[in-house]
Structure formats: structure tokens, C-alpha cells
């Protein structure tokens, strides 16, 4: 780090580093020089249009990245640039596509090589997988039906209580009770 000459006034421009000349090469400047760019990250080969094909994206969105991020291969390779797994899986998809395999054949090849965990969602086959697909929907439907039954019973109870209270207010009162009520109301109005 360079030291400031005490004879030079410290302006805001100099304080922010705007007054110092920058080297035109990337990685050089007032903060230092980057000696070896390869230590920063892995060099990557440039992409071509074939790699961003809609069919390739659709296949990669059905495959899970095995780096532990819980993302699909396409999302992981386009958002997490520190992941080393998703670019390798992407190259595998491209190699299988270059061999002339269909999307389903590529998915089957991944399942054969990595197991069922290679897919973002398991195949709807077998008791366990079918349970995983059907159980959440069945639970939501049962909860909705239970809620409708509860609301219906609650409405019936409220209506019955309202009818009961209406009968209680229209009950018979003795003439003495009615006279006391009239007197009490008269006192309040005065």
C-alpha cells in the first residue's frame, strides 16, 4: 500500500482514489497486481449456441446437480459459478446428445449411472414413489373436506342458538314484570 505524501492536500477525490492514475491492464492498480489469474478460478471454455439449446435446458432442468445445492443442473451451472459438478454434468448431457440419444435416453443413462437421485423428481412407479406423489394431495383434500364439515356444523350450531335466543326473548312475562320494565324505561328517559 502506498503512503500519502504529507505535503499533498487530502481532497475527497484523492481520498476515494479517483485522483490516482490506474494502470490500463486488468488486475493492476492502487490495490496491487494480480500475478496469477488462474488462482482466482478455473478457466472455462467459451460456450456456444448448442449449449444453450432449449432441448438441452429442458433435459438439464429434470436432472439434479449432485453438489448438494438441491438445484437442477441448468440452474446450478448458470447461477453458481463455483460449482464444479454442474459443468461436468452439462458436458455429459452434451456428449450423450452428440451420440444421437433422445431426451428420455439421456435421462435413463443418468439414472443408470447415478441412480434415481439423478432426477429432480422420482419416477411415478412403485409403492413408495406413488405414495410420495399421491399422499400430499390426499391429505390436502381430506383437510378441505374436514374444514367444510366443521364450517357446516358451526353454521348449524349458530343458527340453532339464534333460533333458541329468539324464542327466549319472545317468552311470556307476567303483567307485574312488564310494569316494572315500563317504569325502569321511563326513569331512564327522564
mmCIF file of C-alpha atoms in Angstrom:
data_model
loop_
_atom_site.group_PDB
_atom_site.id
_atom_site.type_symbol
_atom_site.label_atom_id
_atom_site.label_comp_id
_atom_site.label_asym_id
_atom_site.label_seq_id
_atom_site.Cartn_x
_atom_site.Cartn_y
_atom_site.Cartn_z
ATOM 1 C CA UNK A 1 0.000 0.000 0.000
ATOM 2 C CA UNK A 2 1.390 3.392 -0.932
ATOM 3 C CA UNK A 3 1.819 6.133 1.617
ATOM 4 C CA UNK A 4 0.390 9.572 1.038
ATOM 5 C CA UNK A 5 2.782 12.452 0.672
ATOM 6 C CA UNK A 6 2.070 14.742 3.666
ATOM 7 C CA UNK A 7 2.694 17.836 1.547
ATOM 8 C CA UNK A 8 -0.222 16.956 -0.786
ATOM 9 C CA UNK A 9 -3.612 18.099 0.465
ATOM 10 C CA UNK A 10 -6.077 15.263 1.081
ATOM 11 C CA UNK A 11 -9.064 16.056 -1.076
ATOM 12 C CA UNK A 12 -12.165 13.937 -1.383
ATOM 13 C CA UNK A 13 -11.102 12.873 -4.881
ATOM 14 C CA UNK A 14 -7.694 11.708 -3.658
ATOM 15 C CA UNK A 15 -9.240 10.022 -0.603
ATOM 16 C CA UNK A 16 -11.521 7.915 -2.804
ATOM 17 C CA UNK A 17 -8.640 7.001 -5.081
ATOM 18 C CA UNK A 18 -10.059 8.889 -8.052
ATOM 19 C CA UNK A 19 -7.114 11.200 -8.351
ATOM 20 C CA UNK A 20 -4.560 8.435 -8.804
ATOM 21 C CA UNK A 21 -3.744 7.067 -12.216
ATOM 22 C CA UNK A 22 -4.848 3.496 -12.872
ATOM 23 C CA UNK A 23 -2.950 1.014 -14.981
ATOM 24 C CA UNK A 24 -4.905 0.051 -18.090
ATOM 25 C CA UNK A 25 -4.400 -3.681 -17.513
ATOM 26 C CA UNK A 26 -6.993 -5.599 -15.551
ATOM 27 C CA UNK A 27 -5.852 -6.724 -12.124
ATOM 28 C CA UNK A 28 -3.422 -3.862 -11.656
ATOM 29 C CA UNK A 29 -3.877 -0.661 -9.784
ATOM 30 C CA UNK A 30 -3.546 1.021 -6.431
ATOM 31 C CA UNK A 31 -4.555 -2.109 -4.544
ATOM 32 C CA UNK A 32 -1.932 -4.327 -6.124
ATOM 33 C CA UNK A 33 -1.291 -6.618 -9.030
ATOM 34 C CA UNK A 34 -2.892 -9.955 -9.622
ATOM 35 C CA UNK A 35 0.089 -12.108 -10.523
ATOM 36 C CA UNK A 36 -1.562 -15.385 -11.449
ATOM 37 C CA UNK A 37 -5.181 -15.170 -12.722
ATOM 38 C CA UNK A 38 -5.531 -18.966 -12.624
ATOM 39 C CA UNK A 39 -5.578 -18.935 -8.808
ATOM 40 C CA UNK A 40 -8.817 -16.951 -8.807
ATOM 41 C CA UNK A 41 -10.932 -19.530 -10.582
ATOM 42 C CA UNK A 42 -10.971 -22.333 -13.013
ATOM 43 C CA UNK A 43 -10.572 -21.330 -16.623
ATOM 44 C CA UNK A 44 -13.708 -22.060 -18.573
ATOM 45 C CA UNK A 45 -14.076 -22.618 -22.255
ATOM 46 C CA UNK A 46 -16.467 -20.271 -24.045
ATOM 47 C CA UNK A 47 -19.995 -21.504 -24.619
ATOM 48 C CA UNK A 48 -21.660 -21.880 -27.982
ATOM 49 C CA UNK A 49 -25.310 -21.768 -29.051
ATOM 50 C CA UNK A 50 -25.587 -25.562 -28.907
ATOM 51 C CA UNK A 51 -25.013 -25.495 -25.138
ATOM 52 C CA UNK A 52 -27.945 -23.176 -24.554
ATOM 53 C CA UNK A 53 -30.353 -25.085 -26.780
ATOM 54 C CA UNK A 54 -33.897 -25.295 -25.376
ATOM 55 C CA UNK A 55 -33.843 -29.100 -25.526
ATOM 56 C CA UNK A 56 -30.589 -29.244 -23.541
ATOM 57 C CA UNK A 57 -32.049 -26.837 -20.970
ATOM 58 C CA UNK A 58 -35.207 -28.955 -20.658
ATOM 59 C CA UNK A 59 -33.138 -32.089 -20.048
ATOM 60 C CA UNK A 60 -30.883 -30.362 -17.508
ATOM 61 C CA UNK A 61 -33.887 -28.968 -15.626
ATOM 62 C CA UNK A 62 -35.027 -32.545 -14.999
ATOM 63 C CA UNK A 63 -31.602 -33.610 -13.683
ATOM 64 C CA UNK A 64 -30.439 -32.839 -10.145
ATOM 65 C CA UNK A 65 -26.986 -31.404 -9.527
ATOM 66 C CA UNK A 66 -25.058 -33.646 -7.147
ATOM 67 C CA UNK A 67 -23.060 -30.881 -5.462
ATOM 68 C CA UNK A 68 -25.603 -30.677 -2.641
ATOM 69 C CA UNK A 69 -27.270 -27.447 -3.730
ATOM 70 C CA UNK A 70 -30.713 -29.034 -4.433
ATOM 71 C CA UNK A 71 -30.867 -27.220 -7.780
ATOM 72 C CA UNK A 72 -31.242 -28.693 -11.218
ATOM 73 C CA UNK A 73 -28.139 -28.905 -13.425
ATOM 74 C CA UNK A 74 -29.114 -25.958 -15.651
ATOM 75 C CA UNK A 75 -29.879 -23.583 -12.766
ATOM 76 C CA UNK A 76 -26.772 -24.590 -10.838
ATOM 77 C CA UNK A 77 -24.414 -24.165 -13.779
ATOM 78 C CA UNK A 78 -25.865 -20.775 -14.718
ATOM 79 C CA UNK A 79 -26.037 -19.312 -11.198
ATOM 80 C CA UNK A 80 -23.370 -20.975 -9.039
ATOM 81 C CA UNK A 81 -20.069 -20.411 -10.788
ATOM 82 C CA UNK A 82 -18.100 -22.059 -8.001
ATOM 83 C CA UNK A 83 -19.788 -25.445 -8.599
ATOM 84 C CA UNK A 84 -17.562 -27.998 -10.283
ATOM 85 C CA UNK A 85 -20.249 -30.667 -10.637
ATOM 86 C CA UNK A 86 -22.840 -28.963 -12.843
ATOM 87 C CA UNK A 87 -20.433 -28.110 -15.709
ATOM 88 C CA UNK A 88 -19.248 -31.739 -15.739
ATOM 89 C CA UNK A 89 -22.848 -32.992 -15.789
ATOM 90 C CA UNK A 90 -23.609 -30.491 -18.555
ATOM 91 C CA UNK A 91 -20.736 -31.866 -20.626
ATOM 92 C CA UNK A 92 -22.111 -35.390 -20.066
ATOM 93 C CA UNK A 93 -25.533 -34.294 -21.335
ATOM 94 C CA UNK A 94 -23.919 -32.711 -24.404
ATOM 95 C CA UNK A 95 -21.843 -35.832 -25.094
ATOM 96 C CA UNK A 96 -24.920 -38.067 -24.894
ATOM 97 C CA UNK A 97 -26.844 -35.669 -27.130
ATOM 98 C CA UNK A 98 -23.968 -35.723 -29.653
ATOM 99 C CA UNK A 99 -24.244 -39.525 -29.690
ATOM 100 C CA UNK A 100 -27.782 -39.061 -31.005
ATOM 101 C CA UNK A 101 -29.655 -40.053 -27.841
ATOM 102 C CA UNK A 102 -33.144 -38.717 -27.153
ATOM 103 C CA UNK A 103 -34.057 -36.785 -24.024
ATOM 104 C CA UNK A 104 -35.555 -39.870 -22.371
ATOM 105 C CA UNK A 105 -32.487 -41.947 -23.234
ATOM 106 C CA UNK A 106 -30.248 -39.298 -21.671
ATOM 107 C CA UNK A 107 -32.350 -39.291 -18.506
ATOM 108 C CA UNK A 108 -32.268 -43.104 -18.426
ATOM 109 C CA UNK A 109 -28.477 -43.059 -18.847
ATOM 110 C CA UNK A 110 -28.139 -40.708 -15.873
ATOM 111 C CA UNK A 111 -30.423 -42.908 -13.752
ATOM 112 C CA UNK A 112 -28.369 -45.937 -14.742
ATOM 113 C CA UNK A 113 -25.093 -44.201 -13.861
ATOM 114 C CA UNK A 114 -26.086 -42.180 -10.750
ATOM 115 C CA UNK A 115 -29.303 -43.824 -9.582
ATOM 116 C CA UNK A 116 -32.775 -42.402 -9.027
ATOM 117 C CA UNK A 117 -31.266 -39.420 -7.152
ATOM 118 C CA UNK A 118 -30.074 -38.032 -10.507
ATOM 119 C CA UNK A 119 -33.646 -36.917 -11.251
ATOM 120 C CA UNK A 120 -35.253 -33.816 -9.772
ATOM 121 C CA UNK A 121 -38.455 -35.811 -9.181
ATOM 122 C CA UNK A 122 -38.642 -39.585 -8.865
ATOM 123 C CA UNK A 123 -40.487 -41.639 -11.457
ATOM 124 C CA UNK A 124 -44.140 -42.257 -10.513
ATOM 125 C CA UNK A 125 -43.590 -46.019 -10.174
ATOM 126 C CA UNK A 126 -43.542 -48.318 -7.186
ATOM 127 C CA UNK A 127 -45.402 -48.018 -3.908
ATOM 128 C CA UNK A 128 -43.054 -45.551 -2.239
ATOM 129 C CA UNK A 129 -42.828 -43.129 -5.181
ATOM 130 C CA UNK A 130 -46.586 -43.273 -5.817
ATOM 131 C CA UNK A 131 -47.186 -42.584 -2.140
ATOM 132 C CA UNK A 132 -44.933 -39.535 -2.405
ATOM 133 C CA UNK A 133 -46.971 -38.264 -5.346
ATOM 134 C CA UNK A 134 -50.461 -39.082 -4.047
ATOM 135 C CA UNK A 135 -50.237 -38.591 -0.269
ATOM 136 C CA UNK A 136 -49.873 -34.765 -0.217
ATOM 137 C CA UNK A 137 -52.886 -34.317 -2.488
ATOM 138 C CA UNK A 138 -54.962 -36.784 -0.480
ATOM 139 C CA UNK A 139 -54.062 -35.022 2.780
ATOM 140 C CA UNK A 140 -54.995 -31.625 1.352
ATOM 141 C CA UNK A 141 -58.327 -32.996 0.073
ATOM 142 C CA UNK A 142 -59.077 -34.611 3.464
ATOM 143 C CA UNK A 143 -58.235 -31.397 5.309
ATOM 144 C CA UNK A 144 -60.516 -29.432 2.969
ATOM 145 C CA UNK A 145 -63.368 -31.896 3.479
ATOM 146 C CA UNK A 146 -62.877 -31.758 7.252
ATOM 147 C CA UNK A 147 -62.917 -27.971 7.148
ATOM 148 C CA UNK A 148 -66.162 -27.956 5.157
ATOM 149 C CA UNK A 149 -67.799 -30.352 7.648
ATOM 150 C CA UNK A 150 -66.603 -28.191 10.573
ATOM 151 C CA UNK A 151 -67.918 -24.987 8.961
ATOM 152 C CA UNK A 152 -71.264 -26.654 8.191
ATOM 153 C CA UNK A 153 -71.682 -27.869 11.789
ATOM 154 C CA UNK A 154 -70.658 -24.464 13.128
ATOM 155 C CA UNK A 155 -73.225 -22.692 10.942
ATOM 156 C CA UNK A 156 -75.934 -25.119 12.105
ATOM 157 C CA UNK A 157 -74.996 -24.551 15.758
ATOM 158 C CA UNK A 158 -75.059 -20.758 15.350
ATOM 159 C CA UNK A 159 -78.436 -20.908 13.582
ATOM 160 C CA UNK A 160 -79.866 -23.163 16.311
ATOM 161 C CA UNK A 161 -78.556 -20.822 19.009
ATOM 162 C CA UNK A 162 -80.091 -17.835 17.213
ATOM 163 C CA UNK A 163 -83.474 -19.595 16.992
ATOM 164 C CA UNK A 164 -83.226 -20.550 20.674
ATOM 165 C CA UNK A 165 -82.420 -16.997 21.768
ATOM 166 C CA UNK A 166 -85.265 -15.641 19.651
ATOM 167 C CA UNK A 167 -87.680 -17.980 21.463
ATOM 168 C CA UNK A 168 -86.226 -16.933 24.818
ATOM 169 C CA UNK A 169 -86.812 -13.230 24.103
ATOM 170 C CA UNK A 170 -90.386 -13.780 22.961
ATOM 171 C CA UNK A 171 -91.229 -15.765 26.118
ATOM 172 C CA UNK A 172 -94.131 -14.894 28.379
ATOM 173 C CA UNK A 173 -93.752 -12.237 31.005
ATOM 174 C CA UNK A 174 -96.131 -11.562 33.839
ATOM 175 C CA UNK A 175 -98.017 -8.277 33.926
ATOM 176 C CA UNK A 176 -96.064 -7.258 37.034
ATOM 177 C CA UNK A 177 -92.720 -7.791 35.222
ATOM 178 C CA UNK A 178 -93.924 -5.736 32.231
ATOM 179 C CA UNK A 179 -94.995 -2.900 34.541
ATOM 180 C CA UNK A 180 -91.560 -2.884 36.275
ATOM 181 C CA UNK A 181 -89.913 -2.767 32.867
ATOM 182 C CA UNK A 182 -92.042 0.215 31.770
ATOM 183 C CA UNK A 183 -91.190 2.102 34.966
ATOM 184 C CA UNK A 184 -87.471 1.405 34.554
ATOM 185 C CA UNK A 185 -87.570 2.631 30.967
ATOM 186 C CA UNK A 186 -89.484 5.753 31.990
ATOM 187 C CA UNK A 187 -86.870 6.556 34.643
ATOM 188 C CA UNK A 188 -84.100 6.198 32.104
ATOM 189 C CA UNK A 189 -85.811 8.512 29.614
ATOM 190 C CA UNK A 190 -86.274 11.238 32.202
#
